[in-house]
């Protein structure tokens, strides 16, 4: 299967664990790995690299931030608007749009995360939420979208195949309608060794964004092998 696989390592793995990660997975050249920024240099040359976040102003007095301008020599991708950023760090749709623009302007392909909460799903407003998260973007070239329902992240709860298919189709149609751009849509949220292959074979699923299950390199290798069978 020719699918895009992204490993979101989040704030995990020590330096030694990253070196082990690289040793075990370095044959998987197509894997996009998003480590903590301090580990990017260690992984350079072994994988396609992504950052987990970035700041939208190129340079200036923003202590603790790392800009897309600074990341551009190191990564080809950056996750933008992950639900942990939206929920734990209060990132608004407006801030996420600024980050998306800066990411694109610096030549980095954004992996824009969208998805509804369980309350929104239960109220039947999934598509309204997706529509809001996808509006007012300024995209003319291809970006990656990750459909990550908030309730599925790190919980073991996965939407039905039918719900995933519908959401992915909606996202593709909406982006085409609004911006006349074709996008690839990845699914993220509680992907594991057991469900990865079947989620990958759902219509309009172009790949996976894997969090917890990607952190153990042996498990990640098993997932890759299973998907490629
Ligand atoms: P998870 O996380 O695979 O641990 O659910 C996915 C993500 O947060 O990108």
PDB file of C-alpha atoms and ligand atoms in Angstrom:
ATOM      1  CA  UNK A   1       0.000   0.000   0.000  1.00  0.00           C
ATOM      2  CA  UNK A   2       1.302   3.408  -0.902  1.00  0.00           C
ATOM      3  CA  UNK A   3       0.170   5.334   2.187  1.00  0.00           C
ATOM      4  CA  UNK A   4       1.648   8.320   4.003  1.00  0.00           C
ATOM      5  CA  UNK A   5       2.680   7.419   7.538  1.00  0.00           C
ATOM      6  CA  UNK A   6       3.475  10.103  10.114  1.00  0.00           C
ATOM      7  CA  UNK A   7       4.883   9.296  13.564  1.00  0.00           C
ATOM      8  CA  UNK A   8       4.030  12.009  16.085  1.00  0.00           C
ATOM      9  CA  UNK A   9       6.444  11.334  18.931  1.00  0.00           C
ATOM     10  CA  UNK A  10       5.016  14.216  21.001  1.00  0.00           C
ATOM     11  CA  UNK A  11       7.040  15.069  24.153  1.00  0.00           C
ATOM     12  CA  UNK A  12       8.465  11.585  24.560  1.00  0.00           C
ATOM     13  CA  UNK A  13      11.735   9.732  24.000  1.00  0.00           C
ATOM     14  CA  UNK A  14      15.117  10.641  25.415  1.00  0.00           C
ATOM     15  CA  UNK A  15      18.219  11.143  23.273  1.00  0.00           C
ATOM     16  CA  UNK A  16      19.229   7.482  23.704  1.00  0.00           C
ATOM     17  CA  UNK A  17      15.753   6.321  22.827  1.00  0.00           C
ATOM     18  CA  UNK A  18      15.808   8.480  19.691  1.00  0.00           C
ATOM     19  CA  UNK A  19      19.113   6.922  18.609  1.00  0.00           C
ATOM     20  CA  UNK A  20      17.575   3.489  19.106  1.00  0.00           C
ATOM     21  CA  UNK A  21      14.507   4.642  17.139  1.00  0.00           C
ATOM     22  CA  UNK A  22      16.706   5.644  14.255  1.00  0.00           C
ATOM     23  CA  UNK A  23      18.640   2.375  14.301  1.00  0.00           C
ATOM     24  CA  UNK A  24      15.509   0.257  14.212  1.00  0.00           C
ATOM     25  CA  UNK A  25      13.526   2.251  11.656  1.00  0.00           C
ATOM     26  CA  UNK A  26      16.139   3.842   9.420  1.00  0.00           C
ATOM     27  CA  UNK A  27      15.219   1.625   6.446  1.00  0.00           C
ATOM     28  CA  UNK A  28      11.761   3.187   6.448  1.00  0.00           C
ATOM     29  CA  UNK A  29      12.755   6.189   4.363  1.00  0.00           C
ATOM     30  CA  UNK A  30       9.162   7.122   3.556  1.00  0.00           C
ATOM     31  CA  UNK A  31       8.160   7.458   7.177  1.00  0.00           C
ATOM     32  CA  UNK A  32       7.644  11.060   8.285  1.00  0.00           C
ATOM     33  CA  UNK A  33       8.925  11.366  11.854  1.00  0.00           C
ATOM     34  CA  UNK A  34       7.962  14.338  14.031  1.00  0.00           C
ATOM     35  CA  UNK A  35      10.250  14.314  17.087  1.00  0.00           C
ATOM     36  CA  UNK A  36      10.903  17.078  19.596  1.00  0.00           C
ATOM     37  CA  UNK A  37      12.928  19.838  17.923  1.00  0.00           C
ATOM     38  CA  UNK A  38      16.029  19.009  19.967  1.00  0.00           C
ATOM     39  CA  UNK A  39      16.170  15.598  18.253  1.00  0.00           C
ATOM     40  CA  UNK A  40      15.781  16.761  14.644  1.00  0.00           C
ATOM     41  CA  UNK A  41      19.536  16.946  14.015  1.00  0.00           C
ATOM     42  CA  UNK A  42      19.988  13.374  15.276  1.00  0.00           C
ATOM     43  CA  UNK A  43      17.420  12.071  12.793  1.00  0.00           C
ATOM     44  CA  UNK A  44      18.462  14.159   9.789  1.00  0.00           C
ATOM     45  CA  UNK A  45      19.130  11.978   6.751  1.00  0.00           C
ATOM     46  CA  UNK A  46      17.334   8.959   8.183  1.00  0.00           C
ATOM     47  CA  UNK A  47      13.711   9.980   7.685  1.00  0.00           C
ATOM     48  CA  UNK A  48      11.516  12.655   6.210  1.00  0.00           C
ATOM     49  CA  UNK A  49      11.253  15.015   9.162  1.00  0.00           C
ATOM     50  CA  UNK A  50       8.421  17.055  10.559  1.00  0.00           C
ATOM     51  CA  UNK A  51       8.123  19.433  13.490  1.00  0.00           C
ATOM     52  CA  UNK A  52       5.209  19.261  15.897  1.00  0.00           C
ATOM     53  CA  UNK A  53       4.552  23.003  15.980  1.00  0.00           C
ATOM     54  CA  UNK A  54       6.180  26.298  15.068  1.00  0.00           C
ATOM     55  CA  UNK A  55       5.769  30.042  15.583  1.00  0.00           C
ATOM     56  CA  UNK A  56       4.406  32.256  12.827  1.00  0.00           C
ATOM     57  CA  UNK A  57       6.744  35.256  13.162  1.00  0.00           C
ATOM     58  CA  UNK A  58      10.120  34.616  11.535  1.00  0.00           C
ATOM     59  CA  UNK A  59      12.391  36.305  14.114  1.00  0.00           C
ATOM     60  CA  UNK A  60      12.158  38.406  17.229  1.00  0.00           C
ATOM     61  CA  UNK A  61      11.807  38.582  21.000  1.00  0.00           C
ATOM     62  CA  UNK A  62       9.620  35.495  21.526  1.00  0.00           C
ATOM     63  CA  UNK A  63      11.480  33.574  24.221  1.00  0.00           C
ATOM     64  CA  UNK A  64      11.025  29.843  23.986  1.00  0.00           C
ATOM     65  CA  UNK A  65       9.450  29.810  20.535  1.00  0.00           C
ATOM     66  CA  UNK A  66      10.916  28.259  17.376  1.00  0.00           C
ATOM     67  CA  UNK A  67       9.767  29.767  14.063  1.00  0.00           C
ATOM     68  CA  UNK A  68       9.031  28.082  10.756  1.00  0.00           C
ATOM     69  CA  UNK A  69      11.798  30.276   9.373  1.00  0.00           C
ATOM     70  CA  UNK A  70      14.212  28.539  11.752  1.00  0.00           C
ATOM     71  CA  UNK A  71      12.747  25.098  11.132  1.00  0.00           C
ATOM     72  CA  UNK A  72      12.794  25.281   7.345  1.00  0.00           C
ATOM     73  CA  UNK A  73      16.335  23.957   6.888  1.00  0.00           C
ATOM     74  CA  UNK A  74      15.584  21.006   9.100  1.00  0.00           C
ATOM     75  CA  UNK A  75      12.054  19.809   8.296  1.00  0.00           C
ATOM     76  CA  UNK A  76       9.855  19.266   5.256  1.00  0.00           C
ATOM     77  CA  UNK A  77       6.619  19.036   7.260  1.00  0.00           C
ATOM     78  CA  UNK A  78       5.060  20.535  10.359  1.00  0.00           C
ATOM     79  CA  UNK A  79       1.971  19.497  12.306  1.00  0.00           C
ATOM     80  CA  UNK A  80      -0.289  22.529  12.733  1.00  0.00           C
ATOM     81  CA  UNK A  81      -3.323  22.868  14.986  1.00  0.00           C
ATOM     82  CA  UNK A  82      -3.028  19.532  16.759  1.00  0.00           C
ATOM     83  CA  UNK A  83      -5.914  19.209  19.213  1.00  0.00           C
ATOM     84  CA  UNK A  84      -3.427  19.174  22.109  1.00  0.00           C
ATOM     85  CA  UNK A  85      -2.260  22.612  20.966  1.00  0.00           C
ATOM     86  CA  UNK A  86      -5.843  23.814  20.566  1.00  0.00           C
ATOM     87  CA  UNK A  87      -7.017  22.380  23.909  1.00  0.00           C
ATOM     88  CA  UNK A  88      -4.001  22.570  26.250  1.00  0.00           C
ATOM     89  CA  UNK A  89      -2.352  25.704  24.862  1.00  0.00           C
ATOM     90  CA  UNK A  90      -5.459  27.618  23.829  1.00  0.00           C
ATOM     91  CA  UNK A  91      -4.616  27.879  20.124  1.00  0.00           C
ATOM     92  CA  UNK A  92      -7.478  29.536  18.249  1.00  0.00           C
ATOM     93  CA  UNK A  93      -8.507  29.011  14.633  1.00  0.00           C
ATOM     94  CA  UNK A  94      -7.039  32.496  13.949  1.00  0.00           C
ATOM     95  CA  UNK A  95      -3.628  31.600  15.384  1.00  0.00           C
ATOM     96  CA  UNK A  96      -3.637  28.326  13.511  1.00  0.00           C
ATOM     97  CA  UNK A  97      -4.282  30.167  10.223  1.00  0.00           C
ATOM     98  CA  UNK A  98      -1.299  32.452  10.941  1.00  0.00           C
ATOM     99  CA  UNK A  99       0.864  29.408  11.626  1.00  0.00           C
ATOM    100  CA  UNK A 100      -0.380  27.683   8.478  1.00  0.00           C
ATOM    101  CA  UNK A 101       0.470  30.721   6.344  1.00  0.00           C
ATOM    102  CA  UNK A 102       3.929  31.102   7.843  1.00  0.00           C
ATOM    103  CA  UNK A 103       4.606  27.393   7.447  1.00  0.00           C
ATOM    104  CA  UNK A 104       3.677  27.518   3.741  1.00  0.00           C
ATOM    105  CA  UNK A 105       5.611  30.782   3.192  1.00  0.00           C
ATOM    106  CA  UNK A 106       8.712  29.122   4.595  1.00  0.00           C
ATOM    107  CA  UNK A 107       8.371  26.176   2.207  1.00  0.00           C
ATOM    108  CA  UNK A 108       7.286  23.629   4.817  1.00  0.00           C
ATOM    109  CA  UNK A 109       4.313  21.372   4.038  1.00  0.00           C
ATOM    110  CA  UNK A 110       1.759  21.740   6.810  1.00  0.00           C
ATOM    111  CA  UNK A 111      -0.098  18.773   8.260  1.00  0.00           C
ATOM    112  CA  UNK A 112      -3.212  20.604   9.401  1.00  0.00           C
ATOM    113  CA  UNK A 113      -5.151  18.755  12.110  1.00  0.00           C
ATOM    114  CA  UNK A 114      -8.907  19.075  12.253  1.00  0.00           C
ATOM    115  CA  UNK A 115     -11.602  17.143  14.072  1.00  0.00           C
ATOM    116  CA  UNK A 116     -14.597  17.391  16.323  1.00  0.00           C
ATOM    117  CA  UNK A 117     -15.042  16.729  20.055  1.00  0.00           C
ATOM    118  CA  UNK A 118     -17.337  14.018  21.372  1.00  0.00           C
ATOM    119  CA  UNK A 119     -19.948  16.624  22.344  1.00  0.00           C
ATOM    120  CA  UNK A 120     -19.864  18.047  18.826  1.00  0.00           C
ATOM    121  CA  UNK A 121     -20.157  14.570  17.319  1.00  0.00           C
ATOM    122  CA  UNK A 122     -23.095  13.722  19.579  1.00  0.00           C
ATOM    123  CA  UNK A 123     -24.801  16.988  18.639  1.00  0.00           C
ATOM    124  CA  UNK A 124     -24.494  16.051  14.969  1.00  0.00           C
ATOM    125  CA  UNK A 125     -22.323  19.049  14.066  1.00  0.00           C
ATOM    126  CA  UNK A 126     -19.168  17.255  12.917  1.00  0.00           C
ATOM    127  CA  UNK A 127     -19.326  18.731   9.416  1.00  0.00           C
ATOM    128  CA  UNK A 128     -20.012  22.243  10.749  1.00  0.00           C
ATOM    129  CA  UNK A 129     -16.910  22.001  12.929  1.00  0.00           C
ATOM    130  CA  UNK A 130     -14.811  20.727  10.028  1.00  0.00           C
ATOM    131  CA  UNK A 131     -16.179  23.459   7.784  1.00  0.00           C
ATOM    132  CA  UNK A 132     -15.191  26.117  10.370  1.00  0.00           C
ATOM    133  CA  UNK A 133     -11.715  24.657  10.818  1.00  0.00           C
ATOM    134  CA  UNK A 134     -11.193  24.537   7.042  1.00  0.00           C
ATOM    135  CA  UNK A 135     -12.467  28.024   6.255  1.00  0.00           C
ATOM    136  CA  UNK A 136     -10.396  31.176   5.715  1.00  0.00           C
ATOM    137  CA  UNK A 137      -7.261  29.225   4.857  1.00  0.00           C
ATOM    138  CA  UNK A 138      -5.021  30.690   2.219  1.00  0.00           C
ATOM    139  CA  UNK A 139      -3.896  27.647   0.341  1.00  0.00           C
ATOM    140  CA  UNK A 140      -2.978  27.379  -3.281  1.00  0.00           C
ATOM    141  CA  UNK A 141      -0.644  24.417  -3.124  1.00  0.00           C
ATOM    142  CA  UNK A 142      -1.146  21.020  -1.714  1.00  0.00           C
ATOM    143  CA  UNK A 143      -1.104  20.542   2.035  1.00  0.00           C
ATOM    144  CA  UNK A 144      -1.809  17.482   4.160  1.00  0.00           C
ATOM    145  CA  UNK A 145      -4.861  17.367   6.384  1.00  0.00           C
ATOM    146  CA  UNK A 146      -5.115  15.021   9.356  1.00  0.00           C
ATOM    147  CA  UNK A 147      -8.645  14.149  10.431  1.00  0.00           C
ATOM    148  CA  UNK A 148      -8.202  13.582  14.155  1.00  0.00           C
ATOM    149  CA  UNK A 149     -11.461  13.461  16.120  1.00  0.00           C
ATOM    150  CA  UNK A 150     -10.536  14.836  19.560  1.00  0.00           C
ATOM    151  CA  UNK A 151     -12.230  11.970  21.407  1.00  0.00           C
ATOM    152  CA  UNK A 152     -10.114   9.433  19.499  1.00  0.00           C
ATOM    153  CA  UNK A 153      -6.713  10.830  20.477  1.00  0.00           C
ATOM    154  CA  UNK A 154      -4.956   8.620  23.001  1.00  0.00           C
ATOM    155  CA  UNK A 155      -8.230   7.054  24.153  1.00  0.00           C
ATOM    156  CA  UNK A 156      -8.517   3.756  22.283  1.00  0.00           C
ATOM    157  CA  UNK A 157     -11.831   4.962  20.831  1.00  0.00           C
ATOM    158  CA  UNK A 158     -11.943   4.960  17.028  1.00  0.00           C
ATOM    159  CA  UNK A 159     -14.865   6.217  14.912  1.00  0.00           C
ATOM    160  CA  UNK A 160     -16.628   3.723  12.660  1.00  0.00           C
ATOM    161  CA  UNK A 161     -15.135   3.123   9.227  1.00  0.00           C
ATOM    162  CA  UNK A 162     -18.200   4.784   7.772  1.00  0.00           C
ATOM    163  CA  UNK A 163     -17.704   7.942   9.867  1.00  0.00           C
ATOM    164  CA  UNK A 164     -14.023   8.109   8.891  1.00  0.00           C
ATOM    165  CA  UNK A 165     -14.869   7.694   5.202  1.00  0.00           C
ATOM    166  CA  UNK A 166     -17.549  10.393   5.330  1.00  0.00           C
ATOM    167  CA  UNK A 167     -15.321  12.879   7.175  1.00  0.00           C
ATOM    168  CA  UNK A 168     -12.424  12.346   4.757  1.00  0.00           C
ATOM    169  CA  UNK A 169     -14.665  12.782   1.731  1.00  0.00           C
ATOM    170  CA  UNK A 170     -16.199  15.927   3.240  1.00  0.00           C
ATOM    171  CA  UNK A 171     -12.728  17.416   3.891  1.00  0.00           C
ATOM    172  CA  UNK A 172     -11.545  16.687   0.334  1.00  0.00           C
ATOM    173  CA  UNK A 173     -14.686  18.124  -1.232  1.00  0.00           C
ATOM    174  CA  UNK A 174     -14.646  21.201   0.990  1.00  0.00           C
ATOM    175  CA  UNK A 175     -10.997  22.002   0.209  1.00  0.00           C
ATOM    176  CA  UNK A 176     -11.615  21.482  -3.503  1.00  0.00           C
ATOM    177  CA  UNK A 177     -14.681  23.709  -3.400  1.00  0.00           C
ATOM    178  CA  UNK A 178     -13.066  26.502  -1.352  1.00  0.00           C
ATOM    179  CA  UNK A 179      -9.527  26.542  -2.740  1.00  0.00           C
ATOM    180  CA  UNK A 180      -9.573  24.356  -5.863  1.00  0.00           C
ATOM    181  CA  UNK A 181      -6.800  22.230  -4.376  1.00  0.00           C
ATOM    182  CA  UNK A 182      -6.598  18.449  -4.050  1.00  0.00           C
ATOM    183  CA  UNK A 183      -5.501  17.338  -0.601  1.00  0.00           C
ATOM    184  CA  UNK A 184      -4.473  14.076   0.903  1.00  0.00           C
ATOM    185  CA  UNK A 185      -6.208  13.311   4.174  1.00  0.00           C
ATOM    186  CA  UNK A 186      -4.616  11.212   6.920  1.00  0.00           C
ATOM    187  CA  UNK A 187      -6.524   9.652   9.781  1.00  0.00           C
ATOM    188  CA  UNK A 188      -5.227  10.060  13.353  1.00  0.00           C
ATOM    189  CA  UNK A 189      -6.496   8.898  16.731  1.00  0.00           C
ATOM    190  CA  UNK A 190      -5.816   5.599  18.514  1.00  0.00           C
ATOM    191  CA  UNK A 191      -4.255   3.918  15.492  1.00  0.00           C
ATOM    192  CA  UNK A 192      -2.513   0.717  16.591  1.00  0.00           C
ATOM    193  CA  UNK A 193      -1.060  -2.513  15.239  1.00  0.00           C
ATOM    194  CA  UNK A 194      -4.482  -4.156  15.173  1.00  0.00           C
ATOM    195  CA  UNK A 195      -6.452  -1.463  13.348  1.00  0.00           C
ATOM    196  CA  UNK A 196      -3.831   0.302  11.160  1.00  0.00           C
ATOM    197  CA  UNK A 197      -4.263  -1.815   8.045  1.00  0.00           C
ATOM    198  CA  UNK A 198      -8.041  -1.773   8.050  1.00  0.00           C
ATOM    199  CA  UNK A 199      -8.190   2.009   8.631  1.00  0.00           C
ATOM    200  CA  UNK A 200      -5.708   2.464   5.790  1.00  0.00           C
ATOM    201  CA  UNK A 201      -7.960   0.571   3.416  1.00  0.00           C
ATOM    202  CA  UNK A 202     -10.976   2.865   3.983  1.00  0.00           C
ATOM    203  CA  UNK A 203     -11.852   4.953   0.902  1.00  0.00           C
ATOM    204  CA  UNK A 204     -10.257   8.415   0.907  1.00  0.00           C
ATOM    205  CA  UNK A 205      -7.819   7.551   3.723  1.00  0.00           C
ATOM    206  CA  UNK A 206      -4.427   8.479   2.275  1.00  0.00           C
ATOM    207  CA  UNK A 207      -2.394   7.624   5.348  1.00  0.00           C
ATOM    208  CA  UNK A 208      -2.134   7.699   9.118  1.00  0.00           C
ATOM    209  CA  UNK A 209      -0.902  10.085  11.798  1.00  0.00           C
ATOM    210  CA  UNK A 210       0.134   7.853  14.657  1.00  0.00           C
ATOM    211  CA  UNK A 211       0.845   9.081  18.189  1.00  0.00           C
ATOM    212  CA  UNK A 212       1.188   6.628  21.079  1.00  0.00           C
ATOM    213  CA  UNK A 213       1.677   3.523  18.918  1.00  0.00           C
ATOM    214  CA  UNK A 214       4.517   5.149  16.990  1.00  0.00           C
ATOM    215  CA  UNK A 215       6.692   5.745  20.038  1.00  0.00           C
ATOM    216  CA  UNK A 216       7.984   2.180  20.315  1.00  0.00           C
ATOM    217  CA  UNK A 217      10.126   1.662  17.189  1.00  0.00           C
ATOM    218  CA  UNK A 218       9.521  -2.106  17.117  1.00  0.00           C
ATOM    219  CA  UNK A 219       5.785  -1.561  17.246  1.00  0.00           C
ATOM    220  CA  UNK A 220       6.042   1.093  14.535  1.00  0.00           C
ATOM    221  CA  UNK A 221       8.051  -1.306  12.375  1.00  0.00           C
ATOM    222  CA  UNK A 222       5.364  -3.972  12.831  1.00  0.00           C
ATOM    223  CA  UNK A 223       2.678  -1.449  11.829  1.00  0.00           C
ATOM    224  CA  UNK A 224       4.617  -0.491   8.676  1.00  0.00           C
ATOM    225  CA  UNK A 225       5.175  -4.127   7.744  1.00  0.00           C
ATOM    226  CA  UNK A 226       1.538  -4.978   8.304  1.00  0.00           C
ATOM    227  CA  UNK A 227       0.288  -2.066   6.198  1.00  0.00           C
ATOM    228  CA  UNK A 228       2.664  -2.970   3.377  1.00  0.00           C
ATOM    229  CA  UNK A 229       1.593  -6.623   3.283  1.00  0.00           C
TER     230      UNK A 229
HETATM  231  P1  LIG B   1      -2.719   8.712  19.291  1.00  0.00           P
HETATM  232  O1  LIG B   1      -2.402  10.209  18.918  1.00  0.00           O
HETATM  233  O2  LIG B   1      -2.310   7.856  18.129  1.00  0.00           O
HETATM  234  O3  LIG B   1      -1.911   8.443  20.528  1.00  0.00           O
HETATM  235  O4  LIG B   1      -4.186   8.614  19.545  1.00  0.00           O
HETATM  236  C1  LIG B   1      -2.581  10.697  17.616  1.00  0.00           C
HETATM  237  C2  LIG B   1      -2.153  12.122  17.574  1.00  0.00           C
HETATM  238  O5  LIG B   1      -2.280  12.806  18.591  1.00  0.00           O
HETATM  239  O6  LIG B   1      -1.657  12.615  16.562  1.00  0.00           O
END
